[in-house]
Amino acid sequence: MPNQYGRPVTEEDYQRVRELHALGMGLNAIAREIDRAQRTVSVIAAELGLTFDTSMTEEATRARVAQLAALRADTALDLHLDALRLTQQMWEPAVVFNFGGKDNTFASREVQEPPAVDKKALMSAAGIALEKSLKLVPPADDSGAEDAQSMLGKLMAGLKAVYDEAADEEAEGESP
């Protein structure tokens, strides 16, 4: 089988792959050692019935996936904070300005809060930030609804017990 450089694979290549594999070397290390492409070493190993330990690769992949999840969570938090800052700007003093006129003049003035059109733009930007944040890290399915129902159920049972007790006491007071 010719490799990418046109150099045919030899019996010596097969023997070296077998020996280096027996020493516990990985595919990439063998490819560097015998100066062959990784694909060539992979094909030789497959023809020889050799397999490589992928546990380190799997562990590295799991670590990378965890890193990406953490970055998504950080980005989602940043987007939520951006949305908060944008919505706060709707109620803070702002500067409105205009360019124009035949002399292309600039005019500005400070206002107590942004005009409605600017508030709409701020709200739209905040909404987009929140939407993107929720796509990165969707909220958990368990919203605590079950706990709230349990608490409300206990509260209702307690109120009913107090009501029943008060009704019993009132009924006892009415008897001759």
C-alpha positions as a Markdown table, in Angstrom:
| # | Residue | x | y | z |
|---|---|---|---|---|
| 1 | Met | 0.0 | 0.0 | 0.0 |
| 2 | Pro | 1.6 | 3.3 | -1.0 |
| 3 | Asn | 1.5 | 6.1 | 1.5 |
| 4 | Gln | 1.1 | 9.9 | 1.0 |
| 5 | Tyr | 4.7 | 10.3 | -0.1 |
| 6 | Gly | 4.5 | 7.5 | -2.7 |
| 7 | Arg | 6.8 | 5.3 | -0.6 |
| 8 | Pro | 5.4 | 1.7 | -0.6 |
| 9 | Val | 4.7 | 0.0 | 2.7 |
| 10 | Thr | 7.3 | -2.7 | 3.4 |
| 11 | Glu | 7.4 | -5.8 | 5.5 |
| 12 | Glu | 9.8 | -3.9 | 7.7 |
| 13 | Asp | 7.0 | -1.3 | 8.4 |
| 14 | Tyr | 4.6 | -4.2 | 9.4 |
| 15 | Gln | 7.3 | -5.6 | 11.7 |
| 16 | Arg | 8.1 | -2.2 | 13.3 |
| 17 | Val | 4.4 | -1.5 | 13.9 |
| 18 | Arg | 4.0 | -4.9 | 15.5 |
| 19 | Glu | 7.1 | -4.3 | 17.7 |
| 20 | Leu | 6.2 | -0.8 | 18.8 |
| 21 | His | 2.6 | -1.7 | 19.5 |
| 22 | Ala | 3.9 | -4.5 | 21.7 |
| 23 | Leu | 5.9 | -1.9 | 23.6 |
| 24 | Gly | 2.7 | -0.1 | 24.3 |
| 25 | Met | 3.2 | 2.9 | 22.0 |
| 26 | Gly | 0.2 | 4.6 | 20.6 |
| 27 | Leu | -0.7 | 5.2 | 17.0 |
| 28 | Asn | 0.6 | 8.7 | 16.8 |
| 29 | Ala | 3.9 | 7.8 | 18.5 |
| 30 | Ile | 4.4 | 4.8 | 16.1 |
| 31 | Ala | 3.7 | 7.0 | 13.1 |
| 32 | Arg | 6.3 | 9.5 | 14.2 |
| 33 | Glu | 8.8 | 6.7 | 15.0 |
| 34 | Ile | 8.5 | 5.0 | 11.6 |
| 35 | Asp | 8.0 | 8.3 | 9.7 |
| 36 | Arg | 4.6 | 7.2 | 8.3 |
| 37 | Ala | 1.2 | 8.9 | 8.2 |
| 38 | Gln | -1.2 | 8.0 | 11.0 |
| 39 | Arg | -3.6 | 6.6 | 8.5 |
| 40 | Thr | -0.9 | 4.3 | 7.1 |
| 41 | Val | -0.1 | 3.0 | 10.6 |
| 42 | Ser | -3.8 | 2.6 | 11.3 |
| 43 | Val | -4.3 | 0.5 | 8.2 |
| 44 | Ile | -1.2 | -1.6 | 9.0 |
| 45 | Ala | -2.4 | -2.2 | 12.6 |
| 46 | Ala | -5.9 | -3.2 | 11.4 |
| 47 | Glu | -4.4 | -5.7 | 8.9 |
| 48 | Leu | -2.3 | -7.1 | 11.8 |
| 49 | Gly | -5.4 | -7.2 | 14.1 |
| 50 | Leu | -3.9 | -4.7 | 16.5 |
| 51 | Thr | -5.9 | -2.2 | 18.5 |
| 52 | Phe | -4.9 | 0.8 | 20.4 |
| 53 | Asp | -6.0 | 1.8 | 23.9 |
| 54 | Thr | -8.4 | 4.8 | 23.5 |
| 55 | Ser | -9.0 | 5.3 | 27.2 |
| 56 | Met | -6.8 | 8.4 | 27.3 |
| 57 | Thr | -8.5 | 9.8 | 24.3 |
| 58 | Glu | -11.9 | 9.1 | 25.8 |
| 59 | Glu | -10.8 | 10.7 | 29.0 |
| 60 | Ala | -9.5 | 13.8 | 27.2 |
| 61 | Thr | -12.7 | 14.0 | 25.2 |
| 62 | Arg | -14.8 | 13.9 | 28.4 |
| 63 | Ala | -12.6 | 16.6 | 29.9 |
| 64 | Arg | -13.0 | 18.7 | 26.8 |
| 65 | Val | -16.8 | 18.2 | 26.8 |
| 66 | Ala | -16.8 | 19.3 | 30.5 |
| 67 | Gln | -14.7 | 22.4 | 29.6 |
| 68 | Leu | -17.2 | 23.3 | 26.9 |
| 69 | Ala | -20.1 | 22.9 | 29.2 |
| 70 | Ala | -18.5 | 25.2 | 31.7 |
| 71 | Leu | -17.8 | 27.8 | 29.0 |
| 72 | Arg | -21.4 | 27.6 | 27.8 |
| 73 | Ala | -22.6 | 28.1 | 31.4 |
| 74 | Asp | -20.2 | 31.1 | 31.8 |
| 75 | Thr | -21.5 | 32.6 | 28.5 |
| 76 | Ala | -25.1 | 32.0 | 29.5 |
| 77 | Leu | -24.4 | 33.8 | 32.8 |
| 78 | Asp | -22.8 | 36.7 | 30.9 |
| 79 | Leu | -25.8 | 36.9 | 28.6 |
| 80 | His | -28.2 | 37.0 | 31.6 |
| 81 | Leu | -26.1 | 39.8 | 33.1 |
| 82 | Asp | -26.1 | 41.7 | 29.8 |
| 83 | Ala | -29.9 | 41.4 | 29.7 |
| 84 | Leu | -30.1 | 42.8 | 33.2 |
| 85 | Arg | -27.9 | 45.7 | 32.4 |
| 86 | Leu | -29.9 | 46.4 | 29.2 |
| 87 | Thr | -33.2 | 46.4 | 31.1 |
| 88 | Gln | -31.8 | 48.7 | 33.8 |
| 89 | Gln | -30.8 | 51.2 | 31.1 |
| 90 | Met | -34.5 | 51.7 | 30.3 |
| 91 | Trp | -35.0 | 53.6 | 33.5 |
| 92 | Glu | -31.7 | 55.5 | 33.8 |
| 93 | Pro | -30.9 | 59.0 | 32.5 |
| 94 | Ala | -29.7 | 59.0 | 28.9 |
| 95 | Val | -28.4 | 61.3 | 26.3 |
| 96 | Val | -30.4 | 61.7 | 23.1 |
| 97 | Phe | -28.8 | 63.2 | 20.0 |
| 98 | Asn | -29.3 | 64.1 | 16.4 |
| 99 | Phe | -27.2 | 64.8 | 13.4 |
| 100 | Gly | -28.8 | 66.7 | 10.6 |
| 101 | Gly | -30.1 | 69.8 | 9.0 |
| 102 | Lys | -28.6 | 71.5 | 6.0 |
| 103 | Asp | -25.5 | 72.3 | 8.0 |
| 104 | Asn | -25.2 | 68.7 | 9.3 |
| 105 | Thr | -25.2 | 69.9 | 12.9 |
| 106 | Phe | -25.1 | 67.9 | 16.0 |
| 107 | Ala | -27.5 | 68.4 | 18.9 |
| 108 | Ser | -27.8 | 66.5 | 22.2 |
| 109 | Arg | -29.5 | 66.7 | 25.5 |
| 110 | Glu | -29.8 | 64.6 | 28.6 |
| 111 | Val | -33.2 | 63.1 | 29.4 |
| 112 | Gln | -34.6 | 61.3 | 32.6 |
| 113 | Glu | -35.0 | 58.1 | 30.7 |
| 114 | Pro | -34.6 | 56.9 | 27.1 |
| 115 | Pro | -37.4 | 57.6 | 24.6 |
| 116 | Ala | -39.8 | 54.7 | 23.9 |
| 117 | Val | -38.1 | 53.7 | 20.7 |
| 118 | Asp | -34.8 | 53.3 | 22.5 |
| 119 | Lys | -36.6 | 51.4 | 25.3 |
| 120 | Lys | -38.0 | 49.1 | 22.7 |
| 121 | Ala | -34.5 | 48.5 | 21.3 |
| 122 | Leu | -33.1 | 47.8 | 24.8 |
| 123 | Met | -35.9 | 45.4 | 25.5 |
| 124 | Ser | -35.4 | 43.6 | 22.2 |
| 125 | Ala | -31.6 | 43.3 | 22.8 |
| 126 | Ala | -32.3 | 42.0 | 26.4 |
| 127 | Gly | -34.7 | 39.5 | 25.0 |
| 128 | Ile | -32.2 | 38.2 | 22.5 |
| 129 | Ala | -29.6 | 37.9 | 25.2 |
| 130 | Leu | -31.9 | 35.9 | 27.4 |
| 131 | Glu | -33.1 | 33.7 | 24.5 |
| 132 | Lys | -29.5 | 32.9 | 23.6 |
| 133 | Ser | -28.6 | 32.2 | 27.2 |
| 134 | Leu | -31.5 | 29.8 | 27.6 |
| 135 | Lys | -30.4 | 28.0 | 24.4 |
| 136 | Leu | -26.9 | 27.6 | 25.8 |
| 137 | Val | -28.0 | 26.3 | 29.1 |
| 138 | Pro | -31.7 | 25.4 | 29.2 |
| 139 | Pro | -33.5 | 25.6 | 32.5 |
| 140 | Ala | -33.7 | 22.3 | 34.5 |
| 141 | Asp | -36.9 | 20.4 | 34.2 |
| 142 | Asp | -37.3 | 20.3 | 37.9 |
| 143 | Ser | -38.4 | 23.8 | 38.7 |
| 144 | Gly | -39.3 | 23.0 | 42.3 |
| 145 | Ala | -43.0 | 22.7 | 41.4 |
| 146 | Glu | -43.2 | 19.4 | 43.2 |
| 147 | Asp | -41.8 | 20.9 | 46.4 |
| 148 | Ala | -44.1 | 23.9 | 46.1 |
| 149 | Gln | -47.1 | 21.6 | 45.7 |
| 150 | Ser | -46.1 | 19.6 | 48.7 |
| 151 | Met | -45.7 | 22.7 | 50.8 |
| 152 | Leu | -49.0 | 24.1 | 49.7 |
| 153 | Gly | -50.6 | 20.7 | 50.4 |
| 154 | Lys | -49.3 | 20.7 | 53.9 |
| 155 | Leu | -50.4 | 24.3 | 54.4 |
| 156 | Met | -53.9 | 23.5 | 53.2 |
| 157 | Ala | -54.0 | 20.4 | 55.5 |
| 158 | Gly | -52.9 | 22.5 | 58.4 |
| 159 | Leu | -55.4 | 25.2 | 57.7 |
| 160 | Lys | -58.2 | 22.6 | 57.4 |
| 161 | Ala | -57.2 | 21.1 | 60.7 |
| 162 | Val | -57.3 | 24.5 | 62.4 |
| 163 | Tyr | -60.7 | 25.2 | 60.8 |
| 164 | Asp | -62.1 | 21.8 | 61.8 |
| 165 | Glu | -60.8 | 22.3 | 65.4 |
| 166 | Ala | -62.4 | 25.8 | 65.5 |
| 167 | Ala | -65.7 | 24.5 | 64.1 |
| 168 | Asp | -65.7 | 21.6 | 66.7 |
| 169 | Glu | -65.1 | 24.1 | 69.6 |
| 170 | Glu | -67.8 | 26.4 | 68.3 |
| 171 | Ala | -70.2 | 23.4 | 68.0 |
| 172 | Glu | -69.4 | 22.4 | 71.6 |
| 173 | Gly | -70.1 | 25.9 | 72.9 |
| 174 | Glu | -73.6 | 25.8 | 71.3 |
| 175 | Ser | -74.7 | 22.6 | 73.0 |
| 176 | Pro | -77.0 | 22.9 | 76.1 |
